[in-house]
Coordinates of C-alpha atoms in Angstrom, one line a residue:
M25 CA -56.4 -57.6 -103.7
K26 CA -57.2 -54.8 -101.3
K27 CA -59.9 -57.5 -99.4
I28 CA -56.7 -59.4 -99.3
I29 CA -54.7 -56.8 -97.7
Y30 CA -57.0 -56.2 -95.1
M31 CA -57.2 -59.4 -94.1
M32 CA -53.7 -59.9 -93.6
L33 CA -53.3 -56.7 -91.2
G34 CA -56.7 -57.7 -89.5
L35 CA -54.7 -61.0 -88.9
M36 CA -51.8 -59.5 -88.0
M37 CA -53.4 -57.2 -85.3
V38 CA -55.0 -60.4 -84.0
W39 CA -51.5 -61.9 -83.3
I40 CA -49.8 -58.7 -81.6
S41 CA -52.7 -58.1 -79.2
V42 CA -52.3 -62.2 -78.0
P43 CA -49.1 -61.7 -75.9
V44 CA -50.2 -58.3 -75.1
Q45 CA -53.6 -59.8 -73.0
A46 CA -51.2 -62.4 -71.6
Q47 CA -49.3 -60.0 -69.9
N48 CA -51.9 -58.4 -68.4
V49 CA -53.6 -61.5 -66.8
I50 CA -50.2 -62.0 -65.4
E51 CA -50.1 -58.9 -63.7
D52 CA -53.4 -59.0 -62.6
E53 CA -53.0 -62.1 -60.9
G54 CA -49.8 -61.0 -58.9
I55 CA -47.5 -63.9 -60.4
E56 CA -44.6 -61.5 -62.1
M57 CA -42.3 -60.5 -59.3
V58 CA -42.0 -57.0 -59.0
D59 CA -40.5 -54.7 -56.9
E60 CA -43.2 -54.8 -53.7
E61 CA -42.3 -51.2 -52.6
D62 CA -44.8 -50.3 -55.9
V63 CA -47.4 -52.8 -55.0
A64 CA -50.6 -51.6 -53.5
D65 CA -52.4 -53.3 -50.9
S66 CA -55.4 -53.7 -53.4
T67 CA -56.0 -57.2 -51.9
L68 CA -56.4 -56.0 -48.5
V69 CA -59.0 -53.0 -49.4
D70 CA -62.3 -55.0 -48.5
S71 CA -61.3 -56.8 -45.7
L72 CA -59.0 -54.6 -44.0
A73 CA -62.0 -51.6 -44.3
A74 CA -62.8 -50.2 -40.9
D75 CA -65.3 -52.4 -38.8
T76 CA -67.8 -50.5 -37.0
L77 CA -69.2 -53.6 -35.5
T78 CA -65.8 -54.3 -33.4
Q79 CA -65.8 -50.9 -31.7
K80 CA -69.0 -51.9 -30.1
L81 CA -68.2 -55.4 -28.5
P82 CA -66.0 -55.6 -25.2
W83 CA -62.6 -56.0 -25.4
P84 CA -60.9 -59.0 -26.3
E85 CA -64.0 -59.8 -28.3
S86 CA -63.3 -56.9 -29.9
V87 CA -59.7 -58.3 -30.9
K88 CA -61.5 -61.5 -31.5
V89 CA -64.0 -60.5 -34.1
G90 CA -61.8 -58.0 -35.4
I91 CA -58.9 -60.2 -36.5
D92 CA -61.2 -63.0 -38.0
K93 CA -62.6 -60.1 -40.2
L94 CA -58.9 -59.8 -40.9
L95 CA -58.1 -62.9 -41.3
E96 CA -60.8 -62.9 -44.6
S97 CA -58.2 -61.4 -47.2
K98 CA -57.8 -62.5 -50.3
M99 CA -54.4 -63.0 -49.1
F100 CA -54.7 -66.2 -47.1
E101 CA -56.2 -67.6 -49.9
T102 CA -52.8 -68.2 -51.6
S103 CA -50.3 -67.8 -48.5
Q104 CA -50.1 -68.8 -44.0
V105 CA -50.6 -67.0 -41.5
G106 CA -49.7 -68.4 -37.5
L107 CA -50.8 -66.2 -35.1
M108 CA -51.4 -66.0 -31.1
V109 CA -51.8 -62.9 -29.1
W110 CA -51.4 -63.6 -25.2
D111 CA -52.8 -61.4 -22.1
L112 CA -49.6 -61.0 -20.2
S113 CA -51.5 -59.2 -17.0
A114 CA -54.1 -62.0 -16.9
D115 CA -51.7 -64.5 -18.1
S116 CA -54.0 -66.2 -20.7
C117 CA -54.6 -66.7 -24.2
I118 CA -56.7 -64.2 -26.2
Y119 CA -56.0 -65.1 -30.1
Q120 CA -54.6 -68.2 -31.8
R121 CA -54.6 -69.3 -34.9
N122 CA -52.2 -71.8 -36.9
E123 CA -50.1 -70.9 -33.8
R124 CA -48.5 -74.3 -33.9
Q125 CA -47.9 -74.3 -37.6
L126 CA -44.5 -75.0 -38.2
M127 CA -42.8 -71.7 -40.3
R128 CA -40.0 -70.0 -41.1
P129 CA -39.5 -67.1 -39.0
A130 CA -37.1 -64.7 -41.0
S131 CA -35.4 -62.3 -38.4
T132 CA -38.1 -62.9 -35.4
M133 CA -35.7 -66.2 -34.6
K134 CA -33.5 -63.2 -33.5
L135 CA -35.8 -63.1 -30.4
L136 CA -34.8 -66.5 -29.5
T137 CA -31.2 -65.7 -29.7
A138 CA -31.8 -62.6 -27.6
I139 CA -33.6 -64.2 -25.2
T140 CA -31.2 -67.4 -25.0
A141 CA -28.4 -64.7 -24.4
L142 CA -29.6 -62.9 -21.8
D143 CA -31.2 -66.2 -20.2
K144 CA -27.7 -67.5 -20.5
L145 CA -24.8 -65.0 -20.3
G146 CA -26.7 -62.1 -18.6
G147 CA -27.0 -58.2 -19.4
S148 CA -23.5 -57.9 -17.7
Y149 CA -22.1 -60.0 -20.6
Q150 CA -19.5 -58.2 -22.5
F151 CA -18.2 -58.9 -26.0
K152 CA -14.0 -58.6 -25.6
T153 CA -11.1 -58.8 -27.7
T154 CA -7.6 -58.7 -26.3
L155 CA -4.2 -58.2 -27.5
K156 CA -1.0 -60.7 -25.8
Y157 CA 2.3 -60.8 -26.2
T158 CA 4.9 -63.8 -24.8
G159 CA 8.6 -63.5 -24.2
T160 CA 10.5 -60.1 -23.0
I161 CA 10.2 -56.0 -23.5
E162 CA 13.6 -54.2 -23.7
N163 CA 14.7 -51.1 -24.8
G164 CA 11.7 -50.7 -27.0
V165 CA 12.0 -53.9 -28.7
L166 CA 9.6 -56.8 -27.7
T167 CA 11.2 -60.2 -28.2
G168 CA 8.4 -62.7 -28.8
D169 CA 5.2 -62.9 -30.2
V170 CA 2.2 -60.8 -30.5
Y171 CA -1.4 -62.2 -30.3
C172 CA -5.2 -60.7 -31.4
I173 CA -7.6 -62.6 -29.5
G174 CA -10.8 -62.6 -31.5
G175 CA -14.2 -62.6 -29.4
M176 CA -16.3 -62.1 -32.4
D177 CA -17.1 -58.5 -31.1
P178 CA -18.9 -56.7 -34.4
R179 CA -18.5 -53.4 -32.9
F180 CA -14.8 -53.3 -32.9
N181 CA -13.7 -50.0 -34.8
S182 CA -11.0 -47.9 -34.8
D183 CA -11.0 -46.2 -32.0
D184 CA -9.9 -49.7 -30.6
M185 CA -7.7 -50.7 -33.2
S186 CA -5.8 -47.0 -32.1
A187 CA -5.7 -48.3 -28.3
F188 CA -4.2 -51.7 -29.0
V189 CA -1.8 -50.3 -31.1
N190 CA -0.9 -46.9 -28.7
S191 CA -0.8 -49.8 -25.7
L192 CA 2.0 -51.2 -27.2
K193 CA 3.4 -47.6 -27.5
D194 CA 2.7 -47.1 -24.1
M195 CA 5.0 -49.9 -22.6
G196 CA 7.4 -48.3 -24.8
V197 CA 7.3 -51.1 -27.5
D198 CA 9.1 -49.7 -31.3
T199 CA 10.0 -53.0 -33.0
I200 CA 8.7 -56.2 -32.4
R201 CA 11.3 -58.9 -33.1
G202 CA 8.6 -62.4 -33.4
S203 CA 5.5 -63.5 -34.7
I204 CA 1.8 -62.1 -35.1
Y205 CA -0.6 -63.9 -34.4
A206 CA -4.5 -64.1 -35.6
D207 CA -6.3 -66.2 -32.4
R208 CA -9.6 -67.5 -34.2
S209 CA -9.7 -70.4 -31.7
L210 CA -13.3 -68.9 -30.3
K211 CA -15.3 -70.6 -32.7
D212 CA -14.8 -73.3 -35.7
A213 CA -13.8 -72.3 -39.1
D214 CA -17.1 -72.2 -41.0
L215 CA -17.6 -68.4 -42.3
L216 CA -21.2 -69.1 -43.3
G217 CA -24.6 -70.1 -41.9
E218 CA -26.0 -73.5 -42.6
G219 CA -29.1 -72.7 -45.3
W220 CA -27.7 -69.3 -46.1
C221 CA -28.5 -68.3 -49.6
W222 CA -25.0 -67.7 -51.7
D223 CA -26.5 -64.4 -53.1
D224 CA -27.5 -63.2 -49.8
D225 CA -25.7 -60.2 -48.3
N226 CA -24.2 -62.3 -45.6
P227 CA -22.2 -62.1 -42.9
V228 CA -18.6 -63.4 -41.9
L229 CA -18.4 -65.5 -39.1
S230 CA -15.1 -64.8 -38.2
P231 CA -14.0 -64.2 -34.6
L232 CA -12.0 -61.5 -35.9
V233 CA -14.0 -59.0 -38.0
F234 CA -13.3 -55.1 -38.5
Q235 CA -15.4 -52.9 -40.5
R236 CA -17.3 -55.9 -41.4
K237 CA -14.8 -58.0 -43.0
D238 CA -12.2 -60.5 -42.6
I239 CA -9.8 -57.9 -42.6
F240 CA -9.1 -57.9 -39.3
M241 CA -5.0 -58.5 -39.0
D242 CA -4.1 -56.4 -42.4
K243 CA -5.9 -53.3 -40.7
F244 CA -3.6 -54.1 -37.3
L245 CA -0.7 -54.5 -39.3
A246 CA -1.0 -51.7 -41.4
K247 CA -1.6 -49.4 -37.7
L248 CA 1.5 -50.6 -36.6
R249 CA 3.3 -49.2 -39.7
E250 CA 1.5 -46.0 -39.3
E251 CA 2.7 -45.7 -35.8
G252 CA 6.0 -46.7 -36.1
I253 CA 6.6 -50.1 -34.9
E254 CA 8.6 -52.4 -36.8
Y255 CA 8.0 -55.6 -36.9
S256 CA 10.4 -58.4 -38.3
C257 CA 7.3 -61.1 -40.2
F258 CA 5.8 -60.5 -43.3
G259 CA 2.3 -60.9 -42.7
A260 CA 0.3 -62.1 -39.9
S261 CA -0.1 -66.3 -39.2
E262 CA -3.1 -68.0 -37.0
K263 CA -1.9 -69.5 -33.7
T264 CA -4.3 -70.0 -30.9
C265 CA -2.6 -67.6 -27.8
P266 CA -1.0 -69.5 -24.9
A267 CA -2.1 -69.5 -21.5
S268 CA 0.6 -67.7 -20.0
A269 CA 0.8 -64.8 -22.2
F270 CA 0.3 -61.6 -20.9
T271 CA -2.1 -58.8 -21.7
V272 CA -1.3 -55.4 -23.4
C273 CA -4.7 -54.1 -23.6
T274 CA -8.5 -55.3 -23.7
R275 CA -11.3 -53.8 -25.9
F276 CA -14.8 -54.5 -25.4
H277 CA -18.7 -53.8 -25.9
T278 CA -22.0 -54.1 -23.3
M279 CA -24.9 -56.7 -24.2
D280 CA -26.7 -53.4 -24.7
Q281 CA -24.7 -52.2 -27.1
I282 CA -25.1 -55.1 -29.6
L283 CA -28.5 -56.0 -28.7
H284 CA -29.4 -52.5 -29.6
K285 CA -27.9 -53.1 -33.3
M286 CA -29.2 -56.1 -33.5
M287 CA -33.0 -55.6 -32.4
K288 CA -33.4 -52.2 -33.9
E289 CA -31.5 -52.4 -37.1
S290 CA -31.9 -56.5 -37.2
D291 CA -27.9 -56.5 -38.0
N292 CA -27.1 -59.9 -38.8
L293 CA -23.6 -59.8 -38.4
Y294 CA -24.7 -58.7 -34.6
A295 CA -27.0 -61.5 -34.3
E296 CA -24.5 -64.4 -35.3
S297 CA -21.8 -63.2 -33.1
M298 CA -24.7 -63.0 -30.4
Y299 CA -25.0 -66.9 -31.5
Y300 CA -21.7 -67.7 -30.7
Q301 CA -21.1 -65.9 -27.9
I302 CA -23.8 -68.3 -26.9
A303 CA -22.3 -71.1 -28.4
A304 CA -18.8 -69.9 -26.4
S305 CA -20.8 -70.5 -23.1
T306 CA -21.0 -73.6 -22.9
G307 CA -16.9 -74.6 -22.6
N308 CA -16.8 -76.6 -26.1
K309 CA -13.4 -76.6 -27.7
W310 CA -15.1 -74.5 -30.7
A311 CA -17.8 -72.4 -30.6
S312 CA -20.4 -74.2 -32.9
A313 CA -23.8 -73.5 -34.0
K314 CA -24.4 -77.2 -32.9
S315 CA -23.4 -76.2 -29.5
A316 CA -25.8 -72.8 -29.9
R317 CA -28.8 -74.9 -30.5
N318 CA -28.3 -76.7 -28.0
V319 CA -28.6 -74.6 -25.2
E320 CA -31.6 -72.6 -27.0
R321 CA -33.5 -76.1 -26.8
Q322 CA -32.9 -76.2 -23.4
L323 CA -34.6 -72.7 -23.1
I324 CA -37.1 -73.9 -25.3
R325 CA -37.7 -77.2 -22.8
K326 CA -37.8 -74.7 -19.8
I327 CA -40.8 -72.9 -21.0
G328 CA -42.6 -76.1 -21.6
L329 CA -42.3 -76.8 -24.9
D330 CA -40.8 -79.7 -27.6
P331 CA -37.7 -78.9 -29.0
A332 CA -37.4 -81.3 -30.8
R333 CA -40.7 -80.3 -32.6
Y334 CA -38.5 -77.1 -34.3
K335 CA -36.3 -76.6 -36.8
L336 CA -32.9 -74.2 -35.1
A337 CA -30.2 -73.2 -38.0
D338 CA -28.8 -69.8 -37.2
G339 CA -29.1 -66.9 -35.1
S340 CA -30.3 -64.2 -37.5
G341 CA -32.9 -65.9 -38.8
L342 CA -31.0 -65.7 -42.8
S343 CA -31.3 -69.5 -42.8
L344 CA -34.1 -71.3 -45.1
Y345 CA -33.9 -74.0 -42.7
N346 CA -35.4 -72.1 -39.4
Y347 CA -38.6 -73.6 -38.5
L348 CA -40.6 -72.0 -35.6
S349 CA -44.2 -71.3 -34.8
A350 CA -45.7 -68.3 -33.6
E351 CA -46.7 -69.9 -30.2
L352 CA -42.9 -70.4 -29.7
E353 CA -42.4 -66.6 -30.3
V354 CA -45.4 -66.1 -27.5
K355 CA -43.6 -68.2 -24.8
L356 CA -40.4 -66.6 -25.3
L357 CA -41.5 -63.3 -25.1
R358 CA -43.5 -64.4 -22.2
Y359 CA -40.6 -65.6 -20.6
A360 CA -38.9 -62.8 -20.8
Y361 CA -41.6 -60.5 -19.7
L362 CA -41.9 -62.9 -16.5
N363 CA -37.9 -62.4 -16.2
G364 CA -36.8 -58.9 -15.4
N365 CA -33.3 -59.6 -15.9
I366 CA -33.4 -60.2 -19.4
M367 CA -36.7 -58.0 -19.9
D368 CA -35.0 -54.8 -18.7
H369 CA -32.3 -55.0 -21.6
L370 CA -35.0 -56.8 -24.7
K371 CA -37.7 -54.4 -24.5
H372 CA -35.4 -51.5 -24.7
S373 CA -33.8 -53.4 -27.7
L374 CA -36.8 -53.5 -29.6
P375 CA -37.8 -51.4 -32.5
I376 CA -40.9 -48.8 -31.3
G377 CA -43.6 -48.9 -33.6
G378 CA -43.3 -45.2 -35.5
V379 CA -40.6 -43.9 -33.7
D380 CA -37.4 -45.6 -34.9
G381 CA -35.2 -48.8 -36.3
T382 CA -36.9 -51.3 -38.2
L383 CA -40.6 -49.8 -37.7
K384 CA -40.0 -45.8 -37.7
K385 CA -42.0 -45.6 -40.6
R386 CA -45.0 -47.7 -39.8
M387 CA -47.5 -47.5 -37.1
K388 CA -48.0 -44.0 -37.7
N389 CA -51.7 -44.6 -36.3
S390 CA -52.2 -42.9 -32.7
F391 CA -53.4 -46.1 -31.1
V392 CA -49.8 -48.2 -32.0
H393 CA -47.6 -45.0 -32.2
G394 CA -44.8 -45.7 -29.5
N395 CA -46.9 -48.3 -28.2
V396 CA -45.8 -51.5 -30.0
K397 CA -42.1 -52.7 -29.1
A398 CA -41.6 -55.5 -31.8
K399 CA -39.0 -57.2 -34.1
T400 CA -39.4 -57.5 -37.6
G401 CA -38.6 -60.1 -40.0
T402 CA -38.3 -60.0 -43.6
L403 CA -37.2 -62.9 -46.4
T404 CA -38.5 -63.4 -49.8
G405 CA -41.9 -64.5 -49.0
I406 CA -41.5 -64.1 -45.3
I407 CA -42.9 -61.3 -43.4
S408 CA -43.2 -61.3 -39.4
L409 CA -43.8 -59.1 -36.4
A410 CA -43.1 -60.3 -33.0
G411 CA -42.8 -58.4 -29.3
Y412 CA -45.5 -56.6 -27.1
C413 CA -48.0 -54.1 -27.0
T414 CA -50.2 -52.2 -24.0
A415 CA -54.0 -52.6 -24.8
A416 CA -56.2 -49.5 -23.8
N417 CA -57.6 -50.9 -20.3
G418 CA -53.7 -51.3 -19.4
H419 CA -53.7 -55.1 -20.1
E420 CA -49.6 -55.9 -21.0
L421 CA -49.9 -57.8 -24.2
C422 CA -47.0 -59.7 -26.0
F423 CA -47.9 -61.4 -30.0
A424 CA -46.3 -63.0 -32.9
I425 CA -47.7 -62.9 -35.9
I426 CA -45.8 -65.0 -39.2
N427 CA -46.3 -64.8 -42.8
N428 CA -45.2 -67.6 -45.0
G429 CA -45.6 -67.6 -49.0
I430 CA -45.8 -64.1 -49.4
M431 CA -46.0 -62.7 -52.4
H432 CA -46.2 -58.4 -51.7
G433 CA -44.2 -57.9 -48.5
N434 CA -46.7 -54.8 -48.1
N435 CA -49.7 -57.0 -47.6
A436 CA -48.9 -58.6 -44.7
R437 CA -47.3 -55.6 -43.3
H438 CA -50.3 -53.8 -43.5
F439 CA -52.0 -56.7 -42.0
A440 CA -49.5 -57.1 -39.1
D441 CA -50.0 -53.4 -38.4
K442 CA -53.9 -53.5 -38.2
V443 CA -53.2 -56.6 -36.0
C444 CA -51.8 -54.0 -33.9
T445 CA -54.6 -51.7 -34.0
L446 CA -57.1 -53.9 -32.7
L447 CA -54.8 -54.9 -29.6
C448 CA -54.4 -51.3 -28.6
Q449 CA -57.4 -49.8 -29.9
P450 CA -60.6 -48.8 -26.9

């Protein structure tokens, strides 16, 4: 009897141990989806170890050998990378690997948006929101209609809203006998971008946004009541403002203000607002993603590439339909570098390694700290980095690194940081 009991216990122990062993195998292979912040860069330890060989080679040979060594990482057995480095001072390529491979760029897509906007609109461009009215004003009564005309300014804030209402008060208005309209005629009616995932924190693509939400008119009506301005309508409707209307107040924010948050913090709403300013510049009745893409294609053609080779979907990089290459991003960065009117605005907007923005916690190494100025990109399975740095010999460089198929983002970030160190160190 005891033998039977012992045999049963033994079988139970074997049965219990099977799923535990299977679970351990899965974890070792890195198949499970875990928080990448908790994942060590163990797969990079060997191939990213300091290599004294590169320190004995002249630049840029040391860069070539060093990057080749980094690319031996096991990470690239299951993922893809497109990489290109351009010496801007010598105007020549010093490294390339899969540079023409089409990949999803994530938020480095914002470089295409920013450079296109600066090229098309100029650095002095303003994002405007305007308050207008029709009719007459007598004895404090505005007999006519009021229009809030959206210019897709993502920075429109409480101070701007107060300025709208106070401007009416300064004109002596205490009563509005007419309708209050939202003029959203700047762009089409699409509130989401093509290829956006339903479960992302997507920005609302409305020309009238307040506090990042489509609540502009509710806040405007509430502010009128708060300031004692009465109105006869039951709520705001939507209508295009007639050309004959009188301007009450215009609030604006500068290109640099939008660029700063768009690039330093990788703000998607700001990027999409920039994207539709590009679209509006075409003069089409409705600004649309299609119009913006046409302007971007003109720029791609201008820098010597074929726009038909790429897939463009949105301005922020949220879309899974975007497909660019490291070569395209590098040639855009080179184009910006050669055009002072673009470069003056772009370079100040980029995150600085170890200093601010999305690179604040990265690149603490002395060679790259404060040196690398680049746009980051992060989506599920995608890590990218593209921008500028200065080599130890004083040469200005631009680079693009796009990783796709990445399971643990920290591995790809560590790789990009090592590439930048190789570019900057003596």
